[in-house]
Amino acid sequence: MSSGQPSDSKEPRADLLREEEEEESDEDRCSSRPTSPQAGRGGAGTQVSWELEAATDGGTGSGDRGSSAADSLFAWICKRTVRRGPFVDPARDNFRNMTRLYSSMSPATDSVNLSTQTHGAVFNLEYSPDGSVLTVACEQTEVLLFDPVSSRHIKTLVEAHEDCVNNIRFLDNRLFATCSDDTTIALWDLRKLNSKVCSLHGHASWVKNIEYDTHTRLLVTSGFDGNVITWDTNRFTEDGCPHKKFFHTRYLMRMRLTPDCSKMLISTSSGYLLILHDLDLTQSLEVGSYRILRSRRAPLSTGSSAGFRPGGSRHTIDSKTHPHREGKPLICEGLSPRNSLEVLTPEIPGERDRGNCITSLQLHPKGWATLLRCSSNMDDQEWTCVYEFQEGAPPRPPVSPRCSLRLTHYIEEANVGRGYIKELCFSPDGRLICSPYGYGVRLLAFDEQCGELADCMPVRTALLREIRSIYSHSDVVLTSKFSPTHCQFASGCLSGRVALYQPHF
């Protein structure tokens, strides 16, 4: 994004948006009268284009002004869509405008360049909830902080850990946590970055990702030791905070919480996906309890496509080397409706007869679906797949899970940079996916109009649509992240460069 402070020309833009919102309210009260001649004929796309032109004409035409106009337009579209609820009037459809914004995304000229000799590869990117800070997790023990609007370097946390930094998670606008291959988690405060708030010890191997339950204020971490550990941040001190082992499974790769923290998803290197329903993080699930759980086969999804089933795979894995003995989905029913466990083998296109590894796991921001990046056991194919949470599945006992997954969309990836995990992400509204693709990134959508997943659910499994491909790196891209507040996203690569992307008008 362009540097410097926004110019004074932003005020007329705000007035314009307020006038448009008033016109919009009038139209809601009297639907027969369009807000403007453009809205009556050409829909919202023509109207927004006219407004953007009006906002940018007659001024200095500076880069700062263009950037602020783009941010204002993005915020206005999001607000307008959210306010109208899940059902959007086709005559006032905003998806087309969102598509135009993201289709024009280009690398910013002032993207951040990091020295590979100092920082190494970029493993993870994370924005603060208010979008004011971009944090970078680096291979060589460091964490970097930048202003994503001006690309200005804020701070380098030298030797933040004793080994590579894997993941960063913000607890709020000031507190964030980092985890590392040194088996520790560190808490940091943006107001005092000279030292850690505290270090947390409890894992026996590399710690790979961090989640946070906003309801209970429990920090949740997972690592290659197979453990999921909860940390009570309500009682942390300089020496750490109370923790306990919540869950354990072999071959653990990634762990995520749904936005409402009602489910926990765990992916494994052997292709299994574990779902804990009606999540209660205050209870612990002991390894020994798995043996007394009663299990039964879950019905496969009825939706299908030529060549493969969306519901689950039929390939089996040696029961001597894997705790979940069959490749078919299992539902484990315990004595309590809380923390009921579902074990799935998500179907991967082209991988019916071979195993696969789920390397990346993300959740739709509205909790509608899960996003997986999978690679074959031979590491010669790579796929991005979207699975819908199916509510209201066939009747089950009260203690069993209420939903399962159905493959809805997929696309094959470039499979460049074998052996490295590529972290993809959803946009804040859930309509777009940013996926690392070789030396660049791809913006993917569920249809050509960047529609909501709920509005373009296919009867048969469909391909994700490519909205835009951008190649701005000289090495393999490993991670990507959308800003939660601005029309911007970032990507980081193996050689240590971070690229920022913004609309180009």
Short mmCIF file of C-alpha atoms in Angstrom, two decimals:
data_model
loop_
_atom_site.label_atom_id
_atom_site.label_comp_id
_atom_site.label_asym_id
_atom_site.label_seq_id
_atom_site.Cartn_x
_atom_site.Cartn_y
_atom_site.Cartn_z
CA MET A 1 0.00 0.00 0.00
CA SER A 2 1.17 3.49 -0.54
CA SER A 3 2.88 5.25 2.30
CA GLY A 4 2.03 8.49 4.03
CA GLN A 5 -1.13 9.87 5.56
CA PRO A 6 -4.40 9.98 3.61
CA SER A 7 -5.10 13.30 1.99
CA ASP A 8 -7.94 15.64 2.91
CA SER A 9 -9.88 14.43 -0.10
CA LYS A 10 -11.12 11.48 1.98
CA GLU A 11 -13.91 13.61 3.54
CA PRO A 12 -15.92 14.11 0.32
CA ARG A 13 -15.71 10.35 -0.09
CA ALA A 14 -17.24 9.78 3.37
CA ASP A 15 -20.04 12.24 2.52
CA LEU A 16 -20.66 10.39 -0.69
CA LEU A 17 -20.96 7.10 1.16
CA ARG A 18 -23.35 8.60 3.73
CA GLU A 19 -25.53 10.00 0.97
CA GLU A 20 -25.57 6.63 -0.76
CA GLU A 21 -26.54 4.87 2.47
CA GLU A 22 -29.43 7.33 2.94
CA GLU A 23 -30.56 6.67 -0.60
CA GLU A 24 -30.30 2.96 0.08
CA SER A 25 -32.48 3.26 3.20
CA ASP A 26 -35.07 5.20 1.22
CA GLU A 27 -35.15 2.47 -1.37
CA ASP A 28 -35.67 -0.20 1.30
CA ARG A 29 -38.76 1.71 2.38
CA CYS A 30 -39.98 2.20 -1.15
CA SER A 31 -38.58 -0.55 -3.37
CA SER A 32 -40.20 0.75 -6.55
CA ARG A 33 -37.83 3.75 -6.74
CA PRO A 34 -34.18 3.03 -7.69
CA THR A 35 -31.41 4.90 -5.94
CA SER A 36 -29.99 6.20 -9.19
CA PRO A 37 -30.44 5.80 -12.94
CA GLN A 38 -27.38 3.56 -12.94
CA ALA A 39 -28.84 1.26 -10.28
CA GLY A 40 -32.10 1.01 -12.19
CA ARG A 41 -30.35 -0.05 -15.39
CA GLY A 42 -26.93 -1.48 -14.81
CA GLY A 43 -27.16 -2.70 -11.20
CA ALA A 44 -24.71 -2.06 -8.43
CA GLY A 45 -21.66 -2.52 -10.59
CA THR A 46 -22.42 0.58 -12.67
CA GLN A 47 -23.42 2.51 -9.59
CA VAL A 48 -20.23 1.77 -7.68
CA SER A 49 -18.09 2.50 -10.74
CA TRP A 50 -19.83 5.88 -11.03
CA GLU A 51 -19.24 6.59 -7.35
CA LEU A 52 -15.61 5.62 -7.52
CA GLU A 53 -15.13 7.87 -10.53
CA ALA A 54 -16.86 10.69 -8.72
CA ALA A 55 -14.66 10.14 -5.69
CA THR A 56 -11.45 10.22 -7.68
CA ASP A 57 -12.24 12.98 -10.21
CA GLY A 58 -11.44 16.58 -9.49
CA GLY A 59 -8.64 15.89 -7.04
CA THR A 60 -4.93 15.66 -7.11
CA GLY A 61 -4.92 12.04 -8.31
CA SER A 62 -2.27 11.04 -5.77
CA GLY A 63 -1.48 7.46 -4.87
CA ASP A 64 -2.55 8.06 -1.26
CA ARG A 65 -5.93 9.22 -2.45
CA GLY A 66 -6.43 6.22 -4.70
CA SER A 67 -5.51 3.90 -1.84
CA SER A 68 -7.94 5.54 0.61
CA ALA A 69 -10.69 5.48 -2.00
CA ALA A 70 -10.13 1.78 -2.57
CA ASP A 71 -10.21 1.06 1.19
CA SER A 72 -13.39 3.11 1.61
CA LEU A 73 -15.05 1.35 -1.27
CA PHE A 74 -14.07 -2.05 0.10
CA ALA A 75 -15.43 -1.20 3.58
CA TRP A 76 -18.62 0.20 2.07
CA ILE A 77 -19.25 -2.94 0.02
CA CYS A 78 -18.65 -5.20 3.00
CA LYS A 79 -20.93 -3.15 5.25
CA ARG A 80 -23.64 -3.00 2.65
CA THR A 81 -23.54 -6.76 2.07
CA VAL A 82 -23.47 -7.67 5.76
CA ARG A 83 -26.34 -5.30 6.55
CA ARG A 84 -28.55 -6.88 3.93
CA GLY A 85 -28.12 -10.32 5.47
CA PRO A 86 -27.68 -13.65 3.70
CA PHE A 87 -30.23 -12.86 0.98
CA VAL A 88 -29.06 -10.20 -1.44
CA ASP A 89 -31.35 -8.60 -3.98
CA PRO A 90 -29.97 -9.62 -7.42
CA ALA A 91 -30.64 -6.10 -8.74
CA ARG A 92 -28.33 -4.75 -6.02
CA ASP A 93 -25.77 -7.53 -6.18
CA ASN A 94 -22.37 -6.51 -4.84
CA PHE A 95 -20.50 -9.68 -5.81
CA ARG A 96 -19.59 -8.23 -9.18
CA ASN A 97 -17.93 -5.25 -7.55
CA MET A 98 -16.02 -7.47 -5.15
CA THR A 99 -14.84 -9.48 -8.13
CA ARG A 100 -13.66 -6.31 -9.89
CA LEU A 101 -11.73 -5.23 -6.82
CA TYR A 102 -9.92 -8.51 -6.35
CA SER A 103 -9.45 -9.09 -10.08
CA SER A 104 -7.44 -5.86 -10.17
CA MET A 105 -5.14 -6.86 -7.30
CA SER A 106 -1.47 -6.27 -8.09
CA PRO A 107 1.75 -6.30 -6.08
CA ALA A 108 2.40 -3.01 -4.32
CA THR A 109 5.55 -1.24 -5.48
CA ASP A 110 6.69 -0.85 -1.88
CA SER A 111 6.36 -4.52 -0.87
CA VAL A 112 8.61 -5.67 1.92
CA ASN A 113 11.90 -7.32 0.93
CA LEU A 114 13.59 -9.43 3.57
CA SER A 115 17.19 -10.60 3.50
CA THR A 116 17.40 -14.39 3.20
CA GLN A 117 20.72 -14.44 5.02
CA THR A 118 19.14 -12.92 8.11
CA HIS A 119 15.57 -14.13 8.22
CA GLY A 120 15.30 -17.22 6.05
CA ALA A 121 12.02 -18.46 4.67
CA VAL A 122 8.66 -16.92 5.59
CA PHE A 123 6.53 -19.63 7.24
CA ASN A 124 3.51 -17.67 8.41
CA LEU A 125 1.81 -14.26 8.08
CA GLU A 126 -0.74 -12.84 10.48
CA TYR A 127 -2.56 -9.50 10.66
CA SER A 128 -3.75 -7.99 13.91
CA PRO A 129 -7.58 -7.98 14.22
CA ASP A 130 -7.72 -4.26 13.43
CA GLY A 131 -5.42 -4.67 10.41
CA SER A 132 -2.84 -2.22 11.74
CA VAL A 133 0.06 -4.67 12.10
CA LEU A 134 1.38 -7.45 9.87
CA THR A 135 3.53 -10.03 11.64
CA VAL A 136 5.95 -12.38 9.84
CA ALA A 137 7.15 -15.72 11.22
CA CYS A 138 10.62 -16.49 9.87
CA GLU A 139 12.76 -19.57 9.57
CA GLN A 140 15.77 -18.10 11.38
CA THR A 141 14.25 -17.57 14.87
CA GLU A 142 12.93 -14.04 14.20
CA VAL A 143 9.53 -12.35 14.09
CA LEU A 144 9.10 -9.14 12.10
CA LEU A 145 6.37 -6.54 12.42
CA PHE A 146 5.29 -4.12 9.68
CA ASP A 147 2.70 -1.47 9.01
CA PRO A 148 0.77 -3.10 6.13
CA VAL A 149 -0.50 0.23 4.78
CA SER A 150 2.86 1.97 4.44
CA SER A 151 5.05 -1.20 4.39
CA ARG A 152 7.12 0.49 7.09
CA HIS A 153 9.19 -1.80 9.29
CA ILE A 154 8.13 -1.48 12.93
CA LYS A 155 10.21 -3.98 14.87
CA THR A 156 12.30 -7.12 14.59
CA LEU A 157 12.05 -9.56 17.46
CA VAL A 158 15.60 -10.90 17.33
CA GLU A 159 15.88 -14.45 18.64
CA ALA A 160 12.19 -14.57 19.44
CA HIS A 161 12.76 -18.32 19.72
CA GLU A 162 15.71 -20.68 19.62
CA ASP A 163 14.52 -22.38 16.41
CA CYS A 164 12.32 -21.50 13.44
CA VAL A 165 9.05 -19.70 14.16
CA ASN A 166 6.07 -21.60 12.75
CA ASN A 167 2.86 -19.73 13.58
CA ILE A 168 1.55 -16.46 15.01
CA ARG A 169 -1.86 -15.85 16.55
CA PHE A 170 -3.36 -12.61 17.90
CA LEU A 171 -5.43 -12.85 21.06
CA ASP A 172 -6.62 -9.25 20.68
CA ASN A 173 -5.30 -6.05 19.12
CA ARG A 174 -2.24 -5.97 21.39
CA LEU A 175 -1.44 -9.49 22.61
CA PHE A 176 -0.16 -12.20 20.28
CA ALA A 177 1.43 -15.62 20.61
CA THR A 178 4.19 -17.32 18.61
CA CYS A 179 5.21 -20.99 18.50
CA SER A 180 8.40 -22.65 17.38
CA ASP A 181 10.33 -25.81 16.71
CA ASP A 182 12.06 -25.15 20.02
CA THR A 183 8.87 -26.69 21.59
CA THR A 184 7.81 -23.43 23.27
CA ILE A 185 5.08 -20.81 22.88
CA ALA A 186 5.78 -17.15 23.62
CA LEU A 187 3.32 -14.37 24.49
CA TRP A 188 4.06 -10.81 23.32
CA ASP A 189 2.54 -7.39 23.91
CA LEU A 190 2.69 -4.81 21.10
CA ARG A 191 3.09 -2.08 23.69
CA LYS A 192 6.28 -3.63 25.10
CA LEU A 193 8.19 -5.63 22.51
CA ASN A 194 11.57 -5.51 24.21
CA SER A 195 10.83 -8.78 26.00
CA LYS A 196 8.29 -11.60 26.06
CA VAL A 197 5.35 -11.47 28.38
CA CYS A 198 6.08 -15.11 29.20
CA SER A 199 7.21 -18.42 27.69
CA LEU A 200 5.03 -21.53 27.81
CA HIS A 201 6.54 -25.01 28.15
CA GLY A 202 4.58 -28.22 27.76
CA HIS A 203 5.13 -29.72 24.31
CA ALA A 204 7.76 -32.39 23.70
CA SER A 205 8.27 -31.66 19.99
CA TRP A 206 7.83 -28.94 17.38
CA VAL A 207 4.81 -26.69 18.02
CA LYS A 208 3.08 -26.01 14.72
CA ASN A 209 -0.04 -23.94 15.27
CA ILE A 210 -2.01 -21.87 17.75
CA GLU A 211 -5.74 -21.23 18.20
CA TYR A 212 -7.61 -19.09 20.70
CA ASP A 213 -11.05 -19.62 22.27
CA THR A 214 -12.44 -16.14 22.84
CA HIS A 215 -15.23 -17.48 25.09
CA THR A 216 -13.03 -19.19 27.67
CA ARG A 217 -9.80 -17.26 26.89
CA LEU A 218 -7.98 -20.54 26.51
CA LEU A 219 -4.98 -20.68 24.20
CA VAL A 220 -4.90 -23.97 22.27
CA THR A 221 -1.70 -25.30 20.68
CA SER A 222 -0.76 -28.44 18.75
CA GLY A 223 2.56 -29.98 17.83
CA PHE A 224 4.27 -32.90 16.21
CA ASP A 225 4.28 -34.70 19.56
CA GLY A 226 0.61 -35.40 18.79
CA ASN A 227 -0.65 -33.31 21.71
CA VAL A 228 -3.28 -30.59 21.78
CA ILE A 229 -2.68 -28.50 24.90
CA THR A 230 -4.88 -25.78 26.43
CA TRP A 231 -3.36 -22.83 28.31
CA ASP A 232 -5.38 -20.71 30.74
CA THR A 233 -4.41 -17.13 29.82
CA ASN A 234 -6.69 -15.82 32.56
CA ARG A 235 -3.99 -16.81 35.04
CA PHE A 236 -0.70 -16.28 33.25
CA THR A 237 2.34 -14.86 35.01
CA GLU A 238 5.93 -14.20 34.01
CA ASP A 239 6.63 -17.87 34.66
CA GLY A 240 3.86 -19.11 32.33
CA CYS A 241 0.27 -20.17 32.86
CA PRO A 242 -1.61 -23.33 33.87
CA HIS A 243 -2.00 -25.90 31.10
CA LYS A 244 -3.28 -29.40 30.49
CA LYS A 245 -3.25 -31.93 27.72
CA PHE A 246 -6.62 -31.86 26.01
CA PHE A 247 -6.22 -34.41 23.21
CA HIS A 248 -3.66 -36.72 21.62
CA THR A 249 -3.45 -38.42 18.25
CA ARG A 250 -0.67 -39.78 16.09
CA TYR A 251 0.50 -38.10 12.88
CA LEU A 252 -1.00 -34.74 13.89
CA MET A 253 -0.35 -31.97 11.35
CA ARG A 254 -2.74 -29.06 11.98
CA MET A 255 -5.50 -28.15 14.42
CA ARG A 256 -8.19 -25.49 14.01
CA LEU A 257 -11.23 -24.18 15.88
CA THR A 258 -14.38 -23.11 14.07
CA PRO A 259 -15.21 -19.38 14.41
CA ASP A 260 -17.82 -20.09 17.10
CA CYS A 261 -15.42 -22.51 18.85
CA SER A 262 -18.03 -25.28 18.75
CA LYS A 263 -15.81 -27.72 16.83
CA MET A 264 -12.16 -28.65 16.67
CA LEU A 265 -10.70 -30.06 13.45
CA ILE A 266 -7.42 -31.96 13.38
CA SER A 267 -5.64 -33.04 10.19
CA THR A 268 -3.06 -35.80 10.01
CA SER A 269 -0.21 -36.74 7.74
CA SER A 270 -1.94 -40.07 7.03
CA GLY A 271 -4.99 -38.42 5.44
CA TYR A 272 -7.41 -38.59 8.34
CA LEU A 273 -9.50 -35.64 9.51
CA LEU A 274 -10.72 -35.69 13.11
CA ILE A 275 -13.67 -33.53 14.19
CA LEU A 276 -14.59 -32.93 17.82
CA HIS A 277 -18.21 -31.74 17.98
CA ASP A 278 -19.90 -29.76 20.78
CA LEU A 279 -16.46 -28.77 21.93
CA ASP A 280 -15.73 -28.31 25.61
CA LEU A 281 -12.09 -27.36 26.16
CA THR A 282 -12.40 -27.60 29.94
CA GLN A 283 -12.54 -31.40 29.66
CA SER A 284 -9.60 -33.60 28.72
CA LEU A 285 -9.82 -36.58 26.39
CA GLU A 286 -7.40 -39.21 27.60
CA VAL A 287 -5.74 -41.53 25.11
CA GLY A 288 -6.95 -44.60 27.00
CA SER A 289 -10.60 -43.60 26.63
CA TYR A 290 -10.51 -44.25 22.89
CA ARG A 291 -10.63 -47.98 23.50
CA ILE A 292 -13.95 -47.86 25.31
CA LEU A 293 -15.62 -45.62 22.77
CA ARG A 294 -18.27 -47.42 20.70
CA SER A 295 -17.82 -46.76 16.99
CA ARG A 296 -20.02 -47.33 13.96
CA ARG A 297 -19.78 -46.52 10.31
CA ALA A 298 -21.05 -43.15 9.19
CA PRO A 299 -23.21 -43.05 6.04
CA LEU A 300 -21.36 -41.73 3.02
CA SER A 301 -22.46 -38.46 1.47
CA THR A 302 -25.12 -38.89 -1.20
CA GLY A 303 -23.66 -36.24 -3.51
CA SER A 304 -21.20 -37.56 -6.07
CA SER A 305 -19.29 -36.80 -9.20
CA ALA A 306 -18.01 -38.95 -12.01
CA GLY A 307 -14.87 -40.72 -10.93
CA PHE A 308 -14.98 -40.20 -7.14
CA ARG A 309 -17.21 -39.86 -4.08
CA PRO A 310 -17.32 -36.67 -2.02
CA GLY A 311 -18.01 -38.43 1.25
CA GLY A 312 -15.00 -40.57 1.96
CA SER A 313 -12.31 -42.82 0.61
CA ARG A 314 -12.24 -46.63 0.57
CA HIS A 315 -8.48 -47.02 0.86
CA THR A 316 -7.31 -48.67 4.08
CA ILE A 317 -4.31 -48.06 6.29
CA ASP A 318 -2.46 -50.71 8.28
CA SER A 319 -4.08 -50.92 11.69
CA LYS A 320 -0.71 -51.75 13.25
CA THR A 321 0.73 -48.39 12.30
CA HIS A 322 -2.32 -46.14 12.60
CA PRO A 323 -4.74 -45.71 15.50
CA HIS A 324 -7.82 -45.24 13.28
CA ARG A 325 -8.06 -48.64 11.71
CA GLU A 326 -10.19 -48.16 8.63
CA GLY A 327 -10.29 -45.63 5.82
CA LYS A 328 -14.05 -45.23 6.08
CA PRO A 329 -15.53 -42.50 8.31
CA LEU A 330 -16.18 -43.54 11.90
CA ILE A 331 -18.36 -41.85 14.47
CA CYS A 332 -17.27 -42.48 18.03
CA GLU A 333 -19.98 -42.19 20.63
CA GLY A 334 -18.97 -41.54 24.20
CA LEU A 335 -20.95 -41.18 27.40
CA SER A 336 -21.33 -37.44 26.95
CA PRO A 337 -22.66 -35.35 24.04
CA ARG A 338 -19.71 -32.99 24.51
CA ASN A 339 -16.51 -33.59 22.57
CA SER A 340 -17.97 -36.39 20.45
CA LEU A 341 -15.41 -37.55 17.92
CA GLU A 342 -15.84 -38.09 14.19
CA VAL A 343 -13.03 -39.59 12.11
CA LEU A 344 -13.14 -39.01 8.36
CA THR A 345 -11.03 -39.83 5.37
CA PRO A 346 -11.82 -36.93 3.01
CA GLU A 347 -11.96 -37.94 -0.62
CA ILE A 348 -9.26 -36.36 -2.75
CA PRO A 349 -9.78 -36.23 -6.54
CA GLY A 350 -7.42 -38.61 -8.29
CA GLU A 351 -6.31 -40.22 -5.02
CA ARG A 352 -8.86 -43.01 -4.68
CA ASP A 353 -6.32 -45.81 -4.58
CA ARG A 354 -3.51 -43.95 -2.81
CA GLY A 355 -3.10 -42.33 0.56
CA ASN A 356 -2.67 -38.61 1.06
CA CYS A 357 -1.35 -36.11 3.57
CA ILE A 358 -3.45 -33.15 4.75
CA THR A 359 -0.81 -30.46 5.09
CA SER A 360 -2.91 -27.31 5.51
CA LEU A 361 -6.24 -26.80 7.25
CA GLN A 362 -8.39 -23.65 7.34
CA LEU A 363 -11.97 -22.82 8.31
CA HIS A 364 -14.51 -20.68 6.45
CA PRO A 365 -14.93 -17.40 8.41
CA LYS A 366 -18.65 -18.14 8.82
CA GLY A 367 -18.05 -21.74 9.80
CA TRP A 368 -19.72 -23.16 6.70
CA ALA A 369 -16.84 -25.26 5.37
CA THR A 370 -13.28 -26.39 5.81
CA LEU A 371 -10.44 -25.79 3.37
CA LEU A 372 -7.74 -28.44 2.93
CA ARG A 373 -4.44 -28.55 1.06
CA CYS A 374 -3.56 -32.18 0.39
CA SER A 375 -0.65 -33.94 -1.23
CA SER A 376 -0.32 -37.54 -2.34
CA ASN A 377 1.86 -39.99 -0.45
CA MET A 378 4.15 -40.04 -3.47
CA ASP A 379 4.25 -36.21 -3.26
CA ASP A 380 3.59 -35.98 -6.99
CA GLN A 381 0.14 -34.32 -6.81
CA GLU A 382 -1.32 -31.51 -4.73
CA TRP A 383 -4.93 -30.41 -4.35
CA THR A 384 -6.97 -27.64 -2.73
CA CYS A 385 -10.38 -28.92 -1.59
CA VAL A 386 -13.44 -27.35 0.06
CA TYR A 387 -15.71 -29.49 2.22
CA GLU A 388 -19.12 -28.29 3.37
CA PHE A 389 -20.34 -28.97 6.89
CA GLN A 390 -23.59 -30.87 6.40
CA GLU A 391 -26.11 -30.03 9.07
CA GLY A 392 -29.26 -32.09 9.38
CA ALA A 393 -27.64 -35.32 8.20
CA PRO A 394 -29.54 -38.65 8.64
CA PRO A 395 -30.91 -39.09 12.20
CA ARG A 396 -28.36 -40.23 14.76
CA PRO A 397 -28.39 -40.86 18.50
CA PRO A 398 -28.25 -37.69 20.64
CA VAL A 399 -24.64 -38.32 21.64
CA SER A 400 -23.33 -38.57 18.08
CA PRO A 401 -22.07 -35.72 15.90
CA ARG A 402 -24.64 -33.60 14.12
CA CYS A 403 -22.83 -33.11 10.84
CA SER A 404 -20.25 -34.53 8.46
CA LEU A 405 -18.36 -33.20 5.47
CA ARG A 406 -19.11 -33.19 1.75
CA LEU A 407 -16.60 -32.28 -0.93
CA THR A 408 -18.06 -29.37 -2.92
CA HIS A 409 -15.13 -27.76 -4.79
CA TYR A 410 -11.55 -28.63 -5.64
CA ILE A 411 -8.65 -27.67 -7.91
CA GLU A 412 -5.26 -29.19 -8.64
CA GLU A 413 -2.22 -27.22 -7.55
CA ALA A 414 1.19 -26.73 -9.16
CA ASN A 415 3.01 -29.12 -6.78
CA VAL A 416 6.13 -26.94 -6.77
CA GLY A 417 8.38 -26.98 -3.73
CA ARG A 418 7.81 -30.55 -2.63
CA GLY A 419 8.20 -31.17 1.07
CA TYR A 420 7.14 -27.66 2.11
CA ILE A 421 3.74 -26.89 3.60
CA LYS A 422 1.76 -24.21 1.74
CA GLU A 423 -0.65 -22.26 3.94
CA LEU A 424 -3.74 -20.97 2.11
CA CYS A 425 -6.52 -18.74 3.47
CA PHE A 426 -10.07 -17.46 3.06
CA SER A 427 -10.91 -13.81 2.49
CA PRO A 428 -12.68 -12.14 5.46
CA ASP A 429 -16.10 -12.60 3.78
CA GLY A 430 -15.35 -16.18 2.78
CA ARG A 431 -15.93 -15.68 -0.96
CA LEU A 432 -12.33 -16.01 -2.08
CA ILE A 433 -9.42 -18.34 -1.41
CA CYS A 434 -5.81 -17.24 -1.72
CA SER A 435 -3.68 -20.25 -2.57
CA PRO A 436 0.11 -20.39 -2.98
CA TYR A 437 0.79 -21.52 -6.55
CA GLY A 438 4.39 -22.07 -7.51
CA TYR A 439 6.18 -18.71 -7.52
CA GLY A 440 2.94 -16.79 -7.05
CA VAL A 441 -0.60 -16.98 -5.71
CA ARG A 442 -4.02 -17.70 -7.15
CA LEU A 443 -7.29 -16.11 -6.13
CA LEU A 444 -9.98 -18.79 -6.32
CA ALA A 445 -13.76 -18.50 -6.01
CA PHE A 446 -16.78 -20.78 -5.98
CA ASP A 447 -18.14 -19.21 -9.17
CA GLU A 448 -17.27 -16.46 -11.65
CA GLN A 449 -19.15 -13.82 -9.61
CA CYS A 450 -17.33 -14.54 -6.33
CA GLY A 451 -20.61 -15.65 -4.83
CA GLU A 452 -21.20 -16.91 -1.33
CA LEU A 453 -20.61 -20.61 -0.87
CA ALA A 454 -24.20 -21.01 0.33
CA ASP A 455 -25.52 -19.42 -2.88
CA CYS A 456 -23.53 -21.52 -5.36
CA MET A 457 -23.55 -24.97 -3.80
CA PRO A 458 -23.14 -27.48 -6.65
CA VAL A 459 -25.18 -30.67 -6.93
CA ARG A 460 -22.03 -32.40 -8.11
CA THR A 461 -18.52 -31.59 -7.00
CA ALA A 462 -17.24 -28.64 -9.04
CA LEU A 463 -13.95 -27.00 -9.86
CA LEU A 464 -12.91 -23.83 -8.07
CA ARG A 465 -12.81 -20.86 -10.45
CA GLU A 466 -9.60 -18.95 -10.94
CA ILE A 467 -10.21 -15.21 -10.55
CA ARG A 468 -6.61 -14.07 -10.86
CA SER A 469 -3.06 -15.44 -10.83
CA ILE A 470 -0.19 -13.22 -9.70
CA TYR A 471 3.46 -14.20 -9.98
CA SER A 472 5.53 -11.79 -7.91
CA HIS A 473 8.14 -13.98 -6.21
CA SER A 474 11.42 -15.51 -7.32
CA ASP A 475 10.97 -18.57 -5.12
CA VAL A 476 8.23 -20.94 -3.95
CA VAL A 477 5.39 -19.21 -2.07
CA LEU A 478 4.74 -20.87 1.29
CA THR A 479 2.06 -18.76 2.94
CA SER A 480 -0.65 -16.17 2.24
CA LYS A 481 -3.03 -14.07 4.32
CA PHE A 482 -5.90 -11.62 3.73
CA SER A 483 -6.14 -8.41 5.73
CA PRO A 484 -9.23 -8.46 7.99
CA THR A 485 -9.97 -4.78 7.40
CA HIS A 486 -8.44 -3.62 4.09
CA CYS A 487 -8.70 -4.79 0.51
CA GLN A 488 -5.22 -6.27 0.74
CA PHE A 489 -3.47 -9.59 1.12
CA ALA A 490 0.12 -10.70 1.61
CA SER A 491 2.27 -13.65 0.59
CA GLY A 492 5.64 -14.93 1.75
CA CYS A 493 8.13 -17.19 -0.01
CA LEU A 494 11.01 -19.55 0.63
CA SER A 495 13.69 -16.93 -0.04
CA GLY A 496 12.28 -14.54 2.59
CA ARG A 497 10.35 -11.98 0.52
CA VAL A 498 6.92 -10.71 1.55
CA ALA A 499 4.68 -9.27 -1.17
CA LEU A 500 1.69 -7.03 -0.48
CA TYR A 501 -1.19 -6.82 -2.96
CA GLN A 502 -3.78 -4.10 -3.42
CA PRO A 503 -6.32 -3.07 -6.09
CA HIS A 504 -4.89 -1.25 -9.08
CA PHE A 505 -7.15 1.35 -10.69
#
